[in-house]
Structure formats: C-alpha cells, structure tokens
mmCIF file with all atom_site columns, C-alpha atoms in Angstrom:
data_model
loop_
_atom_site.group_PDB
_atom_site.id
_atom_site.type_symbol
_atom_site.label_atom_id
_atom_site.label_alt_id
_atom_site.label_comp_id
_atom_site.label_asym_id
_atom_site.label_entity_id
_atom_site.label_seq_id
_atom_site.pdbx_PDB_ins_code
_atom_site.Cartn_x
_atom_site.Cartn_y
_atom_site.Cartn_z
_atom_site.occupancy
_atom_site.B_iso_or_equiv
_atom_site.pdbx_formal_charge
_atom_site.auth_seq_id
_atom_site.auth_comp_id
_atom_site.auth_asym_id
_atom_site.auth_atom_id
_atom_site.pdbx_PDB_model_num
ATOM 1   C CA . ALA U 1 1   ? 237.553 105.380 -27.959 1.00 56.00 ? 1   ALA U CA 1
ATOM 2   C CA . GLN U 1 2   ? 235.177 104.986 -25.080 1.00 61.00 ? 2   GLN U CA 1
ATOM 3   C CA . LYS U 1 3   ? 237.043 103.527 -22.151 1.00 92.00 ? 3   LYS U CA 1
ATOM 4   C CA . VAL U 1 4   ? 234.144 102.618 -19.902 1.00 97.00 ? 4   VAL U CA 1
ATOM 5   C CA . THR U 1 5   ? 230.970 101.301 -21.443 1.00 96.00 ? 5   THR U CA 1
ATOM 6   C CA . GLN U 1 6   ? 227.729 100.837 -19.600 1.00 97.00 ? 6   GLN U CA 1
ATOM 7   C CA . ALA U 1 7   ? 225.534 99.579  -22.382 1.00 94.00 ? 7   ALA U CA 1
ATOM 8   C CA . GLN U 1 8   ? 222.358 99.543  -20.327 1.00 97.00 ? 8   GLN U CA 1
ATOM 9   C CA . THR U 1 9   ? 220.949 103.055 -20.263 1.00 96.00 ? 9   THR U CA 1
ATOM 10  C CA . GLU U 1 10  ? 217.991 102.130 -18.080 1.00 97.00 ? 10  GLU U CA 1
ATOM 11  C CA . ILE U 1 11  ? 216.819 98.990  -16.324 1.00 97.00 ? 11  ILE U CA 1
ATOM 12  C CA . SER U 1 12  ? 213.447 98.524  -14.683 1.00 97.00 ? 12  SER U CA 1
ATOM 13  C CA . VAL U 1 13  ? 212.641 95.563  -12.454 1.00 97.00 ? 13  VAL U CA 1
ATOM 14  C CA . VAL U 1 14  ? 210.097 94.677  -9.823  1.00 97.00 ? 14  VAL U CA 1
ATOM 15  C CA . GLU U 1 15  ? 211.164 94.697  -6.208  1.00 97.00 ? 15  GLU U CA 1
ATOM 16  C CA . LYS U 1 16  ? 212.865 91.527  -4.973  1.00 97.00 ? 16  LYS U CA 1
ATOM 17  C CA . GLU U 1 17  ? 214.171 90.624  -8.413  1.00 97.00 ? 17  GLU U CA 1
ATOM 18  C CA . ASP U 1 18  ? 217.896 90.253  -8.935  1.00 97.00 ? 18  ASP U CA 1
ATOM 19  C CA . VAL U 1 19  ? 219.487 92.668  -11.369 1.00 98.00 ? 19  VAL U CA 1
ATOM 20  C CA . THR U 1 20  ? 222.928 92.903  -12.961 1.00 98.00 ? 20  THR U CA 1
ATOM 21  C CA . LEU U 1 21  ? 224.478 96.123  -14.211 1.00 98.00 ? 21  LEU U CA 1
ATOM 22  C CA . ASP U 1 22  ? 227.146 95.636  -16.843 1.00 98.00 ? 22  ASP U CA 1
ATOM 23  C CA . CYS U 1 23  ? 230.420 97.507  -17.125 1.00 98.00 ? 23  CYS U CA 1
ATOM 24  C CA . VAL U 1 24  ? 233.054 96.931  -19.796 1.00 98.00 ? 24  VAL U CA 1
ATOM 25  C CA . TYR U 1 25  ? 236.304 98.843  -19.779 1.00 97.00 ? 25  TYR U CA 1
ATOM 26  C CA . GLU U 1 26  ? 239.288 99.417  -22.017 1.00 95.00 ? 26  GLU U CA 1
ATOM 27  C CA . THR U 1 27  ? 242.810 100.187 -20.883 1.00 91.00 ? 27  THR U CA 1
ATOM 28  C CA . ARG U 1 28  ? 246.432 99.713  -21.877 1.00 87.00 ? 28  ARG U CA 1
ATOM 29  C CA . ASP U 1 29  ? 247.618 99.957  -18.302 1.00 86.00 ? 29  ASP U CA 1
ATOM 30  C CA . THR U 1 30  ? 248.537 96.872  -16.330 1.00 87.00 ? 30  THR U CA 1
ATOM 31  C CA . THR U 1 31  ? 247.787 98.725  -13.110 1.00 86.00 ? 31  THR U CA 1
ATOM 32  C CA . TYR U 1 32  ? 244.351 100.222 -12.951 1.00 89.00 ? 32  TYR U CA 1
ATOM 33  C CA . TYR U 1 33  ? 241.382 100.533 -10.641 1.00 90.00 ? 33  TYR U CA 1
ATOM 34  C CA . LEU U 1 34  ? 237.682 100.088 -11.152 1.00 94.00 ? 34  LEU U CA 1
ATOM 35  C CA . PHE U 1 35  ? 234.941 101.742 -9.163  1.00 94.00 ? 35  PHE U CA 1
ATOM 36  C CA . TRP U 1 36  ? 231.200 101.721 -8.789  1.00 97.00 ? 36  TRP U CA 1
ATOM 37  C CA . TYR U 1 37  ? 229.299 104.755 -7.554  1.00 96.00 ? 37  TYR U CA 1
ATOM 38  C CA . LYS U 1 38  ? 225.600 105.153 -6.788  1.00 97.00 ? 38  LYS U CA 1
ATOM 39  C CA . GLN U 1 39  ? 223.750 108.416 -7.409  1.00 96.00 ? 39  GLN U CA 1
ATOM 40  C CA . PRO U 1 40  ? 220.281 108.449 -5.853  1.00 94.00 ? 40  PRO U CA 1
ATOM 41  C CA . PRO U 1 41  ? 217.725 111.111 -6.848  1.00 90.00 ? 41  PRO U CA 1
ATOM 42  C CA . SER U 1 42  ? 219.124 113.405 -4.146  1.00 87.00 ? 42  SER U CA 1
ATOM 43  C CA . GLY U 1 43  ? 222.205 113.816 -6.341  1.00 87.00 ? 43  GLY U CA 1
ATOM 44  C CA . GLU U 1 44  ? 225.064 112.821 -4.070  1.00 89.00 ? 44  GLU U CA 1
ATOM 45  C CA . LEU U 1 45  ? 227.464 110.283 -5.532  1.00 92.00 ? 45  LEU U CA 1
ATOM 46  C CA . VAL U 1 46  ? 228.089 107.450 -3.106  1.00 93.00 ? 46  VAL U CA 1
ATOM 47  C CA . PHE U 1 47  ? 231.209 105.310 -3.349  1.00 93.00 ? 47  PHE U CA 1
ATOM 48  C CA . LEU U 1 48  ? 230.389 101.586 -3.428  1.00 95.00 ? 48  LEU U CA 1
ATOM 49  C CA . ILE U 1 49  ? 233.551 99.687  -4.279  1.00 94.00 ? 49  ILE U CA 1
ATOM 50  C CA . ARG U 1 50  ? 237.100 99.944  -5.605  1.00 92.00 ? 50  ARG U CA 1
ATOM 51  C CA . ARG U 1 51  ? 238.885 97.014  -7.184  1.00 92.00 ? 51  ARG U CA 1
ATOM 52  C CA . ASN U 1 52  ? 242.488 96.965  -8.395  1.00 90.00 ? 52  ASN U CA 1
ATOM 53  C CA . SER U 1 53  ? 243.614 95.141  -11.500 1.00 91.00 ? 53  SER U CA 1
ATOM 54  C CA . PHE U 1 54  ? 245.572 92.543  -9.587  1.00 90.00 ? 54  PHE U CA 1
ATOM 55  C CA . ASP U 1 55  ? 242.671 91.375  -7.491  1.00 87.00 ? 55  ASP U CA 1
ATOM 56  C CA . GLU U 1 56  ? 240.156 89.366  -9.465  1.00 85.00 ? 56  GLU U CA 1
ATOM 57  C CA . GLN U 1 57  ? 238.348 87.989  -6.488  1.00 85.00 ? 57  GLN U CA 1
ATOM 58  C CA . ASN U 1 58  ? 234.670 88.617  -6.563  1.00 87.00 ? 58  ASN U CA 1
ATOM 59  C CA . GLU U 1 59  ? 233.261 90.634  -3.725  1.00 88.00 ? 59  GLU U CA 1
ATOM 60  C CA . ILE U 1 60  ? 230.014 90.427  -1.847  1.00 90.00 ? 60  ILE U CA 1
ATOM 61  C CA . SER U 1 61  ? 228.645 93.067  0.478   1.00 91.00 ? 61  SER U CA 1
ATOM 62  C CA . GLY U 1 62  ? 225.195 92.249  1.723   1.00 94.00 ? 62  GLY U CA 1
ATOM 63  C CA . ARG U 1 63  ? 222.871 92.241  -1.270  1.00 96.00 ? 63  ARG U CA 1
ATOM 64  C CA . TYR U 1 64  ? 225.578 93.693  -3.523  1.00 97.00 ? 64  TYR U CA 1
ATOM 65  C CA . SER U 1 65  ? 228.126 91.640  -5.383  1.00 96.00 ? 65  SER U CA 1
ATOM 66  C CA . TRP U 1 66  ? 230.715 92.416  -8.002  1.00 96.00 ? 66  TRP U CA 1
ATOM 67  C CA . ASN U 1 67  ? 232.186 90.155  -10.663 1.00 96.00 ? 67  ASN U CA 1
ATOM 68  C CA . PHE U 1 68  ? 235.552 91.278  -12.032 1.00 95.00 ? 68  PHE U CA 1
ATOM 69  C CA . GLN U 1 69  ? 236.791 89.379  -15.096 1.00 94.00 ? 69  GLN U CA 1
ATOM 70  C CA . LYS U 1 70  ? 239.962 90.614  -16.752 1.00 93.00 ? 70  LYS U CA 1
ATOM 71  C CA . SER U 1 71  ? 239.551 88.132  -19.607 1.00 93.00 ? 71  SER U CA 1
ATOM 72  C CA . THR U 1 72  ? 236.454 89.981  -20.770 1.00 95.00 ? 72  THR U CA 1
ATOM 73  C CA . SER U 1 73  ? 237.409 93.411  -19.347 1.00 96.00 ? 73  SER U CA 1
ATOM 74  C CA . SER U 1 74  ? 234.236 93.487  -17.345 1.00 96.00 ? 74  SER U CA 1
ATOM 75  C CA . PHE U 1 75  ? 233.312 94.553  -13.847 1.00 97.00 ? 75  PHE U CA 1
ATOM 76  C CA . ASN U 1 76  ? 229.642 93.768  -13.397 1.00 97.00 ? 76  ASN U CA 1
ATOM 77  C CA . PHE U 1 77  ? 227.504 94.661  -10.426 1.00 97.00 ? 77  PHE U CA 1
ATOM 78  C CA . THR U 1 78  ? 224.634 92.532  -9.168  1.00 97.00 ? 78  THR U CA 1
ATOM 79  C CA . ILE U 1 79  ? 221.961 93.506  -6.692  1.00 97.00 ? 79  ILE U CA 1
ATOM 80  C CA . THR U 1 80  ? 220.177 90.545  -5.149  1.00 97.00 ? 80  THR U CA 1
ATOM 81  C CA . ALA U 1 81  ? 216.583 90.867  -3.933  1.00 97.00 ? 81  ALA U CA 1
ATOM 82  C CA . SER U 1 82  ? 216.359 94.463  -5.113  1.00 97.00 ? 82  SER U CA 1
ATOM 83  C CA . GLN U 1 83  ? 214.578 97.087  -3.043  1.00 97.00 ? 83  GLN U CA 1
ATOM 84  C CA . VAL U 1 84  ? 212.949 100.383 -3.956  1.00 96.00 ? 84  VAL U CA 1
ATOM 85  C CA . VAL U 1 85  ? 215.786 102.219 -2.198  1.00 96.00 ? 85  VAL U CA 1
ATOM 86  C CA . ASP U 1 86  ? 218.172 100.769 -4.751  1.00 97.00 ? 86  ASP U CA 1
ATOM 87  C CA . SER U 1 87  ? 216.620 103.016 -7.389  1.00 97.00 ? 87  SER U CA 1
ATOM 88  C CA . ALA U 1 88  ? 219.397 105.290 -8.584  1.00 97.00 ? 88  ALA U CA 1
ATOM 89  C CA . VAL U 1 89  ? 221.845 105.919 -11.369 1.00 97.00 ? 89  VAL U CA 1
ATOM 90  C CA . TYR U 1 90  ? 224.889 103.690 -11.069 1.00 98.00 ? 90  TYR U CA 1
ATOM 91  C CA . PHE U 1 91  ? 228.213 104.704 -12.547 1.00 98.00 ? 91  PHE U CA 1
ATOM 92  C CA . CYS U 1 92  ? 231.170 102.483 -13.286 1.00 98.00 ? 92  CYS U CA 1
ATOM 93  C CA . ALA U 1 93  ? 234.533 104.261 -13.477 1.00 95.00 ? 93  ALA U CA 1
ATOM 94  C CA . LEU U 1 94  ? 238.111 103.444 -14.397 1.00 93.00 ? 94  LEU U CA 1
ATOM 95  C CA . SER U 1 95  ? 241.293 104.940 -13.016 1.00 89.00 ? 95  SER U CA 1
ATOM 96  C CA . GLU U 1 96  ? 244.585 104.561 -14.893 1.00 84.00 ? 96  GLU U CA 1
ATOM 97  C CA . GLU U 1 97  ? 248.086 105.656 -14.038 1.00 73.00 ? 97  GLU U CA 1
ATOM 98  C CA . TRP U 1 98  ? 249.750 106.234 -17.365 1.00 67.00 ? 98  TRP U CA 1
ATOM 99  C CA . ASP U 1 99  ? 247.456 108.802 -18.910 1.00 61.00 ? 99  ASP U CA 1
ATOM 100 C CA . SER U 1 100 ? 245.348 110.492 -16.351 1.00 59.00 ? 100 SER U CA 1
ATOM 101 C CA . ASN U 1 101 ? 247.302 110.174 -13.141 1.00 62.00 ? 101 ASN U CA 1
ATOM 102 C CA . TYR U 1 102 ? 244.460 108.218 -11.625 1.00 67.00 ? 102 TYR U CA 1
ATOM 103 C CA . GLN U 1 103 ? 241.676 110.576 -12.615 1.00 81.00 ? 103 GLN U CA 1
ATOM 104 C CA . LEU U 1 104 ? 238.342 108.846 -12.937 1.00 89.00 ? 104 LEU U CA 1
ATOM 105 C CA . ILE U 1 105 ? 237.068 107.910 -16.372 1.00 91.00 ? 105 ILE U CA 1
ATOM 106 C CA . TRP U 1 106 ? 233.329 107.516 -16.081 1.00 95.00 ? 106 TRP U CA 1
ATOM 107 C CA . GLY U 1 107 ? 230.844 105.339 -17.849 1.00 96.00 ? 107 GLY U CA 1
ATOM 108 C CA . ALA U 1 108 ? 227.605 106.947 -18.989 1.00 96.00 ? 108 ALA U CA 1
ATOM 109 C CA . GLY U 1 109 ? 225.673 105.447 -16.103 1.00 97.00 ? 109 GLY U CA 1
ATOM 110 C CA . THR U 1 110 ? 222.777 103.032 -15.827 1.00 98.00 ? 110 THR U CA 1
ATOM 111 C CA . LYS U 1 111 ? 219.502 104.241 -14.405 1.00 97.00 ? 111 LYS U CA 1
ATOM 112 C CA . LEU U 1 112 ? 217.983 101.529 -12.238 1.00 98.00 ? 112 LEU U CA 1
ATOM 113 C CA . ILE U 1 113 ? 214.287 101.685 -11.441 1.00 97.00 ? 113 ILE U CA 1
ATOM 114 C CA . ILE U 1 114 ? 212.917 99.319  -8.826  1.00 97.00 ? 114 ILE U CA 1
ATOM 115 C CA . LYS U 1 115 ? 209.147 99.135  -8.880  1.00 96.00 ? 115 LYS U CA 1
ATOM 116 C CA . PRO U 1 116 ? 207.273 98.201  -5.701  1.00 94.00 ? 116 PRO U CA 1
ATOM 117 C CA . ASP Z 2 1   ? 230.919 112.583 10.935  1.00 67.00 ? 1   ASP Z CA 1
ATOM 118 C CA . ALA Z 2 2   ? 233.652 113.448 8.489   1.00 64.00 ? 2   ALA Z CA 1
ATOM 119 C CA . MET Z 2 3   ? 232.134 114.679 5.307   1.00 93.00 ? 3   MET Z CA 1
ATOM 120 C CA . VAL Z 2 4   ? 232.093 116.901 2.239   1.00 95.00 ? 4   VAL Z CA 1
ATOM 121 C CA . ILE Z 2 5   ? 229.755 119.872 2.489   1.00 96.00 ? 5   ILE Z CA 1
ATOM 122 C CA . GLN Z 2 6   ? 228.519 122.037 -0.338  1.00 96.00 ? 6   GLN Z CA 1
ATOM 123 C CA . ASN Z 2 7   ? 226.676 125.311 -0.038  1.00 89.00 ? 7   ASN Z CA 1
ATOM 124 C CA . PRO Z 2 8   ? 224.243 126.286 -1.203  1.00 92.00 ? 8   PRO Z CA 1
ATOM 125 C CA . ARG Z 2 9   ? 222.390 123.189 -2.410  1.00 93.00 ? 9   ARG Z CA 1
ATOM 126 C CA . TYR Z 2 10  ? 220.476 125.273 -4.941  1.00 95.00 ? 10  TYR Z CA 1
ATOM 127 C CA . GLN Z 2 11  ? 221.706 128.455 -6.555  1.00 96.00 ? 11  GLN Z CA 1
ATOM 128 C CA . VAL Z 2 12  ? 219.941 130.671 -9.026  1.00 96.00 ? 12  VAL Z CA 1
ATOM 129 C CA . THR Z 2 13  ? 221.903 133.300 -10.871 1.00 95.00 ? 13  THR Z CA 1
ATOM 130 C CA . GLN Z 2 14  ? 221.289 135.594 -13.788 1.00 96.00 ? 14  GLN Z CA 1
ATOM 131 C CA . PHE Z 2 15  ? 222.923 135.313 -17.155 1.00 96.00 ? 15  PHE Z CA 1
ATOM 132 C CA . GLY Z 2 16  ? 226.333 136.964 -16.896 1.00 96.00 ? 16  GLY Z CA 1
ATOM 133 C CA . LYS Z 2 17  ? 226.215 137.549 -13.138 1.00 97.00 ? 17  LYS Z CA 1
ATOM 134 C CA . PRO Z 2 18  ? 229.224 136.050 -11.325 1.00 96.00 ? 18  PRO Z CA 1
ATOM 135 C CA . VAL Z 2 19  ? 228.493 133.264 -8.892  1.00 97.00 ? 19  VAL Z CA 1
ATOM 136 C CA . THR Z 2 20  ? 230.579 131.370 -6.356  1.00 97.00 ? 20  THR Z CA 1
ATOM 137 C CA . LEU Z 2 21  ? 229.929 127.870 -5.113  1.00 97.00 ? 21  LEU Z CA 1
ATOM 138 C CA . SER Z 2 22  ? 231.618 126.600 -1.989  1.00 97.00 ? 22  SER Z CA 1
ATOM 139 C CA . CYS Z 2 23  ? 232.842 123.270 -0.731  1.00 97.00 ? 23  CYS Z CA 1
ATOM 140 C CA . SER Z 2 24  ? 234.324 122.286 2.590   1.00 97.00 ? 24  SER Z CA 1
ATOM 141 C CA . GLN Z 2 25  ? 235.623 119.003 3.918   1.00 97.00 ? 25  GLN Z CA 1
ATOM 142 C CA . THR Z 2 26  ? 236.373 117.558 7.300   1.00 95.00 ? 26  THR Z CA 1
ATOM 143 C CA . LEU Z 2 27  ? 238.215 114.517 5.936   1.00 93.00 ? 27  LEU Z CA 1
ATOM 144 C CA . ASN Z 2 28  ? 241.577 116.306 5.836   1.00 92.00 ? 28  ASN Z CA 1
ATOM 145 C CA . HIS Z 2 29  ? 242.106 115.000 2.312   1.00 93.00 ? 29  HIS Z CA 1
ATOM 146 C CA . ASN Z 2 30  ? 244.851 116.423 0.137   1.00 92.00 ? 30  ASN Z CA 1
ATOM 147 C CA . VAL Z 2 31  ? 242.917 116.466 -3.109  1.00 93.00 ? 31  VAL Z CA 1
ATOM 148 C CA . MET Z 2 32  ? 239.749 118.391 -3.902  1.00 94.00 ? 32  MET Z CA 1
ATOM 149 C CA . TYR Z 2 33  ? 237.873 118.158 -7.190  1.00 94.00 ? 33  TYR Z CA 1
ATOM 150 C CA . TRP Z 2 34  ? 235.171 120.108 -8.957  1.00 96.00 ? 34  TRP Z CA 1
ATOM 151 C CA . TYR Z 2 35  ? 232.901 118.315 -11.388 1.00 96.00 ? 35  TYR Z CA 1
ATOM 152 C CA . GLN Z 2 36  ? 230.116 119.544 -13.612 1.00 97.00 ? 36  GLN Z CA 1
ATOM 153 C CA . GLN Z 2 37  ? 227.255 117.148 -14.204 1.00 97.00 ? 37  GLN Z CA 1
ATOM 154 C CA . LYS Z 2 38  ? 224.499 117.844 -16.681 1.00 95.00 ? 38  LYS Z CA 1
ATOM 155 C CA . SER Z 2 39  ? 221.249 115.954 -16.789 1.00 90.00 ? 39  SER Z CA 1
ATOM 156 C CA . SER Z 2 40  ? 221.566 112.247 -17.622 1.00 87.00 ? 40  SER Z CA 1
ATOM 157 C CA . GLN Z 2 41  ? 225.330 112.523 -18.057 1.00 93.00 ? 41  GLN Z CA 1
ATOM 158 C CA . ALA Z 2 42  ? 228.361 111.376 -16.154 1.00 95.00 ? 42  ALA Z CA 1
ATOM 159 C CA . PRO Z 2 43  ? 230.270 113.919 -14.087 1.00 95.00 ? 43  PRO Z CA 1
ATOM 160 C CA . LYS Z 2 44  ? 232.855 115.919 -16.001 1.00 95.00 ? 44  LYS Z CA 1
ATOM 161 C CA . LEU Z 2 45  ? 236.015 116.947 -14.197 1.00 94.00 ? 45  LEU Z CA 1
ATOM 162 C CA . LEU Z 2 46  ? 236.674 120.692 -14.354 1.00 95.00 ? 46  LEU Z CA 1
ATOM 163 C CA . PHE Z 2 47  ? 239.804 120.918 -12.222 1.00 92.00 ? 47  PHE Z CA 1
ATOM 164 C CA . HIS Z 2 48  ? 241.364 119.669 -9.049  1.00 92.00 ? 48  HIS Z CA 1
ATOM 165 C CA . TYR Z 2 49  ? 243.761 120.783 -6.350  1.00 93.00 ? 49  TYR Z CA 1
ATOM 166 C CA . TYR Z 2 50  ? 246.467 118.559 -4.991  1.00 90.00 ? 50  TYR Z CA 1
ATOM 167 C CA . ASP Z 2 51  ? 247.208 120.456 -1.828  1.00 90.00 ? 51  ASP Z CA 1
ATOM 168 C CA . LYS Z 2 52  ? 247.835 123.950 -3.223  1.00 91.00 ? 52  LYS Z CA 1
ATOM 169 C CA . ASP Z 2 53  ? 248.723 122.824 -6.726  1.00 90.00 ? 53  ASP Z CA 1
ATOM 170 C CA . PHE Z 2 54  ? 245.978 123.660 -9.182  1.00 91.00 ? 54  PHE Z CA 1
ATOM 171 C CA . ASN Z 2 55  ? 245.326 121.337 -12.134 1.00 90.00 ? 55  ASN Z CA 1
ATOM 172 C CA . ASN Z 2 56  ? 243.005 122.515 -14.842 1.00 90.00 ? 56  ASN Z CA 1
ATOM 173 C CA . GLU Z 2 57  ? 241.457 120.126 -17.333 1.00 89.00 ? 57  GLU Z CA 1
ATOM 174 C CA . ALA Z 2 58  ? 242.327 121.091 -20.903 1.00 86.00 ? 58  ALA Z CA 1
ATOM 175 C CA . ASP Z 2 59  ? 238.745 121.608 -21.982 1.00 90.00 ? 59  ASP Z CA 1
ATOM 176 C CA . THR Z 2 60  ? 237.559 123.559 -18.949 1.00 94.00 ? 60  THR Z CA 1
ATOM 177 C CA . PRO Z 2 61  ? 236.376 126.999 -20.119 1.00 94.00 ? 61  PRO Z CA 1
ATOM 178 C CA . ASP Z 2 62  ? 238.215 130.070 -18.846 1.00 93.00 ? 62  ASP Z CA 1
ATOM 179 C CA . ASN Z 2 63  ? 234.901 131.184 -17.413 1.00 95.00 ? 63  ASN Z CA 1
ATOM 180 C CA . PHE Z 2 64  ? 235.453 128.694 -14.594 1.00 97.00 ? 64  PHE Z CA 1
ATOM 181 C CA . GLN Z 2 65  ? 237.980 129.462 -11.887 1.00 96.00 ? 65  GLN Z CA 1
ATOM 182 C CA . SER Z 2 66  ? 238.768 127.922 -8.549  1.00 96.00 ? 66  SER Z CA 1
ATOM 183 C CA . ARG Z 2 67  ? 240.357 128.887 -5.254  1.00 96.00 ? 67  ARG Z CA 1
ATOM 184 C CA . ARG Z 2 68  ? 241.558 126.789 -2.373  1.00 96.00 ? 68  ARG Z CA 1
ATOM 185 C CA . PRO Z 2 69  ? 242.508 129.101 0.499   1.00 96.00 ? 69  PRO Z CA 1
ATOM 186 C CA . ASN Z 2 70  ? 243.218 126.224 2.883   1.00 95.00 ? 70  ASN Z CA 1
ATOM 187 C CA . THR Z 2 71  ? 242.983 122.458 3.152   1.00 94.00 ? 71  THR Z CA 1
ATOM 188 C CA . SER Z 2 72  ? 239.351 122.472 4.152   1.00 96.00 ? 72  SER Z CA 1
ATOM 189 C CA . PHE Z 2 73  ? 237.794 124.863 1.660   1.00 97.00 ? 73  PHE Z CA 1
ATOM 190 C CA . CYS Z 2 74  ? 237.537 125.085 -2.096  1.00 97.00 ? 74  CYS Z CA 1
ATOM 191 C CA . PHE Z 2 75  ? 235.519 127.508 -4.206  1.00 97.00 ? 75  PHE Z CA 1
ATOM 192 C CA . LEU Z 2 76  ? 234.228 127.414 -7.752  1.00 97.00 ? 76  LEU Z CA 1
ATOM 193 C CA . ASP Z 2 77  ? 233.831 130.807 -9.396  1.00 97.00 ? 77  ASP Z CA 1
ATOM 194 C CA . ILE Z 2 78  ? 231.854 131.182 -12.600 1.00 97.00 ? 78  ILE Z CA 1
ATOM 195 C CA . ARG Z 2 79  ? 232.710 134.615 -13.901 1.00 96.00 ? 79  ARG Z CA 1
ATOM 196 C CA . SER Z 2 80  ? 229.962 135.071 -16.460 1.00 96.00 ? 80  SER Z CA 1
ATOM 197 C CA . PRO Z 2 81  ? 227.460 132.238 -16.320 1.00 97.00 ? 81  PRO Z CA 1
ATOM 198 C CA . GLY Z 2 82  ? 225.736 131.303 -19.523 1.00 96.00 ? 82  GLY Z CA 1
ATOM 199 C CA . LEU Z 2 83  ? 222.602 129.263 -19.979 1.00 95.00 ? 83  LEU Z CA 1
ATOM 200 C CA . GLY Z 2 84  ? 224.776 126.294 -20.856 1.00 95.00 ? 84  GLY Z CA 1
ATOM 201 C CA . ASP Z 2 85  ? 226.397 126.387 -17.434 1.00 97.00 ? 85  ASP Z CA 1
ATOM 202 C CA . ALA Z 2 86  ? 223.205 125.311 -15.719 1.00 97.00 ? 86  ALA Z CA 1
ATOM 203 C CA . ALA Z 2 87  ? 224.115 121.995 -14.135 1.00 97.00 ? 87  ALA Z CA 1
ATOM 204 C CA . MET Z 2 88  ? 224.830 120.162 -10.934 1.00 96.00 ? 88  MET Z CA 1
ATOM 205 C CA . TYR Z 2 89  ? 228.271 121.014 -9.562  1.00 97.00 ? 89  TYR Z CA 1
ATOM 206 C CA . LEU Z 2 90  ? 229.856 118.335 -7.464  1.00 96.00 ? 90  LEU Z CA 1
ATOM 207 C CA . CYS Z 2 91  ? 232.787 118.706 -5.126  1.00 96.00 ? 91  CYS Z CA 1
ATOM 208 C CA . ALA Z 2 92  ? 234.808 115.652 -4.208  1.00 94.00 ? 92  ALA Z CA 1
ATOM 209 C CA . THR Z 2 93  ? 237.866 114.820 -2.151  1.00 94.00 ? 93  THR Z CA 1
ATOM 210 C CA . SER Z 2 94  ? 240.372 112.031 -2.056  1.00 91.00 ? 94  SER Z CA 1
ATOM 211 C CA . ARG Z 2 95  ? 243.224 111.255 0.272   1.00 89.00 ? 95  ARG Z CA 1
ATOM 212 C CA . ASP Z 2 96  ? 245.927 111.523 -2.343  1.00 80.00 ? 96  ASP Z CA 1
ATOM 213 C CA . GLN Z 2 97  ? 246.432 111.580 -6.093  1.00 71.00 ? 97  GLN Z CA 1
ATOM 214 C CA . ASP Z 2 98  ? 249.411 109.320 -6.685  1.00 67.00 ? 98  ASP Z CA 1
ATOM 215 C CA . ARG Z 2 99  ? 247.336 106.257 -5.961  1.00 66.00 ? 99  ARG Z CA 1
ATOM 216 C CA . ALA Z 2 100 ? 243.786 105.593 -6.974  1.00 69.00 ? 100 ALA Z CA 1
ATOM 217 C CA . HIS Z 2 101 ? 241.986 106.436 -3.797  1.00 77.00 ? 101 HIS Z CA 1
ATOM 218 C CA . GLU Z 2 102 ? 238.244 106.534 -3.847  1.00 86.00 ? 102 GLU Z CA 1
ATOM 219 C CA . GLN Z 2 103 ? 236.643 109.946 -4.108  1.00 90.00 ? 103 GLN Z CA 1
ATOM 220 C CA . TYR Z 2 104 ? 234.094 111.186 -1.613  1.00 92.00 ? 104 TYR Z CA 1
ATOM 221 C CA . PHE Z 2 105 ? 231.448 113.477 -2.980  1.00 93.00 ? 105 PHE Z CA 1
ATOM 222 C CA . GLY Z 2 106 ? 229.409 116.275 -1.521  1.00 94.00 ? 106 GLY Z CA 1
ATOM 223 C CA . PRO Z 2 107 ? 225.670 116.548 -2.143  1.00 93.00 ? 107 PRO Z CA 1
ATOM 224 C CA . GLY Z 2 108 ? 226.182 118.964 -5.020  1.00 95.00 ? 108 GLY Z CA 1
ATOM 225 C CA . THR Z 2 109 ? 224.938 122.442 -5.866  1.00 96.00 ? 109 THR Z CA 1
ATOM 226 C CA . ARG Z 2 110 ? 222.308 122.654 -8.549  1.00 96.00 ? 110 ARG Z CA 1
ATOM 227 C CA . LEU Z 2 111 ? 222.874 125.858 -10.510 1.00 97.00 ? 111 LEU Z CA 1
ATOM 228 C CA . THR Z 2 112 ? 220.091 127.506 -12.480 1.00 97.00 ? 112 THR Z CA 1
ATOM 229 C CA . VAL Z 2 113 ? 220.881 130.352 -14.860 1.00 97.00 ? 113 VAL Z CA 1
ATOM 230 C CA . THR Z 2 114 ? 218.006 132.658 -15.784 1.00 95.00 ? 114 THR Z CA 1
#
C-alpha cells in the first residue's frame, strides 16, 4: 500500500496565484515525522520542513505554510503569491520508527510550474 | 558553509565499465545515504552508513557497492553499469538515525551510460 500519496502530478499556475500541494499519508505508528522537500531543475533536494506527529500546529514561513491534520492524515503545503522561482518538484515524505528505522518514505512528487 | 558535495556533477561511462561517484560532507553528520533517482520519480534509497555500519536496502542490486573510509567521505561504486543505471545519484547526510532528523542533500551526480 502506498504510504505517501501526492495525487497532483503537475500543477501550473500564473505568478502571484496561491497554490496548495496535497500530501496524504498512511502509517500505523503513533510517532512519525513528515517532511517536505523542494527539487528545483538544478536537481538538489532542499529540505523545507519537518513536522512530528505530536505537533499539529500549522506553520508559516514567509510565503510558505503547512497544514497538518491528523484526522485526515494530510500534510498540505501552500505557497502564497507564487513566484517563478518556486517552480520545482515538491516531495512529501514520511518517516516511521517501527518499520524503517526512520528512513524516508517518499511521495511521487508534484511538479509545480509557475508561469510569469 | 557546511555542506554536502558531490563530484563529478556529470559522469559519462560506458556499458560495463566500472565507475565511482564521490560524496563529501562538512556537516560532521553520522549518517550518509546514497539514493538513485530516475526521471520523474522519487529518490530510491540504495544504502546508508551509520558511522561505519553499512546498511544495504534489500532490493539494491549487487552491482552497487559503497565505501566510507572516514566520516567525511562516502563513495558509490557501480561495478558494471548497465543502461538501466543511468540516473541521478544523490548523496545525503543526517545527524543521526535513531531519530528522524532531516536529511541534507548534495547536488547530485547525473550518470549517463553509453
């Protein structure tokens, strides 16, 4: 069973629009961590955020915000007032203790295209 | 700046000709990872080192080997590259493995097999 689902394969918006990238996860662990990484065309994966399962507070960092909802097993990522530099592939990942000793379980990624 | 460095950024090798990719880190992290990432896919973990302890993923082909001579360096050896091994190879580090620390990635080495 797929543990991290990013249903949106590709999203294209015009600059300055807000955009939300969805991430749904599945786990039996009570202690787990969720991550978002950004991979621009250059190829390097850039860490954006880590959230543990006991902290459901939403987080805002500049134009980025994350909405963690355990009730729906979702950890969605919103970019406000998008910019061309936000164009990248975004990966959501899950880390569990019981099975994988905290190895990352990756979603398939969402390719975000911001048009000028 | 502390970072993860991969050399070379682009590597071309011939079918069957051994190739070595290198990774170094200045973060002094205990854990180093090697991932393979093919086009439009998520990274796939090949193996990782926790200090000197080597951990191979069950589905990593025997064709892939790794060495970690010291804390700072880690190498990926592909003994007989096939056309299917053409991919981006990403090195990553994390502080430790018994807690979910974030992983820091290098820029990757794009391998072409001719």
